[in-house]
Short mmCIF file of C-alpha atoms in Angstrom, two decimals:
data_model
loop_
_atom_site.label_atom_id
_atom_site.label_comp_id
_atom_site.label_asym_id
_atom_site.label_seq_id
_atom_site.Cartn_x
_atom_site.Cartn_y
_atom_site.Cartn_z
CA MET A 1 -0.05 0.03 0.08
CA PHE A 2 1.25 3.44 -0.91
CA THR A 3 0.40 6.84 0.63
CA VAL A 4 0.12 10.00 -1.33
CA TYR A 5 1.30 13.13 0.99
CA VAL A 6 1.72 16.70 0.96
CA LEU A 7 4.46 18.51 2.95
CA TYR A 8 4.40 22.21 3.65
CA SER A 9 7.28 24.42 4.50
CA PRO A 10 6.02 27.51 6.30
CA SER A 11 9.42 29.25 6.00
CA PHE A 12 9.29 29.28 2.26
CA ASN A 13 5.52 28.83 1.68
CA GLU A 14 6.48 25.89 -0.53
CA ILE A 15 4.51 22.45 -0.67
CA TYR A 16 5.92 19.08 -1.98
CA ILE A 17 3.58 16.16 -2.99
CA GLY A 18 5.00 12.69 -3.00
CA PHE A 19 4.11 9.04 -2.32
CA THR A 20 5.68 6.29 -0.27
CA SER A 21 5.02 2.84 1.19
CA ASP A 22 6.51 4.00 4.70
CA LEU A 23 5.38 7.44 5.74
CA ASN A 24 7.17 7.70 8.99
CA ASN A 25 10.70 7.18 7.43
CA ARG A 26 9.83 9.40 4.48
CA PHE A 27 9.11 12.29 6.92
CA LEU A 28 12.38 11.61 8.64
CA SER A 29 14.31 11.60 5.24
CA HIS A 30 12.67 14.99 4.15
CA ASN A 31 13.28 16.80 7.49
CA GLN A 32 16.49 15.22 8.73
CA PHE A 33 18.37 12.53 6.89
CA ALA A 34 18.56 13.54 3.22
CA THR A 35 21.58 15.43 2.16
CA LYS A 36 20.63 16.35 -1.57
CA GLY A 37 17.65 16.84 -3.60
CA HIS A 38 14.85 19.31 -4.05
CA THR A 39 13.34 19.17 -0.64
CA VAL A 40 16.47 19.64 1.44
CA LYS A 41 16.59 23.36 0.71
CA TYR A 42 13.11 24.08 2.02
CA ARG A 43 13.28 22.43 5.43
CA PRO A 44 11.64 22.12 7.91
CA TYR A 45 8.51 20.81 6.74
CA THR A 46 5.45 20.41 8.75
CA THR A 47 2.70 17.84 8.96
CA LYS A 48 0.31 20.17 10.33
CA ASN A 49 -3.12 19.53 8.32
CA LEU A 50 -1.54 16.75 6.52
CA LEU A 51 -3.39 15.29 3.52
CA HIS A 52 -2.80 11.92 2.57
CA GLN A 53 -4.39 9.06 0.46
CA HIS A 54 -3.70 5.44 0.81
CA LEU A 55 -3.45 3.58 -2.47
CA SER A 56 -3.62 -0.21 -3.04
#
């Protein structure tokens, strides 16, 4: 099962839409562990009012 999620960066007023099979680890990757990629420069992301959809 996959989850579609929307992250929001209040510091930059930026959103990011992605999908994953492991939502908790993906959030950690976006906010802490990743060292390169598009989302790194817009940290921190918030999960406030998070929208997500489970896909089978």
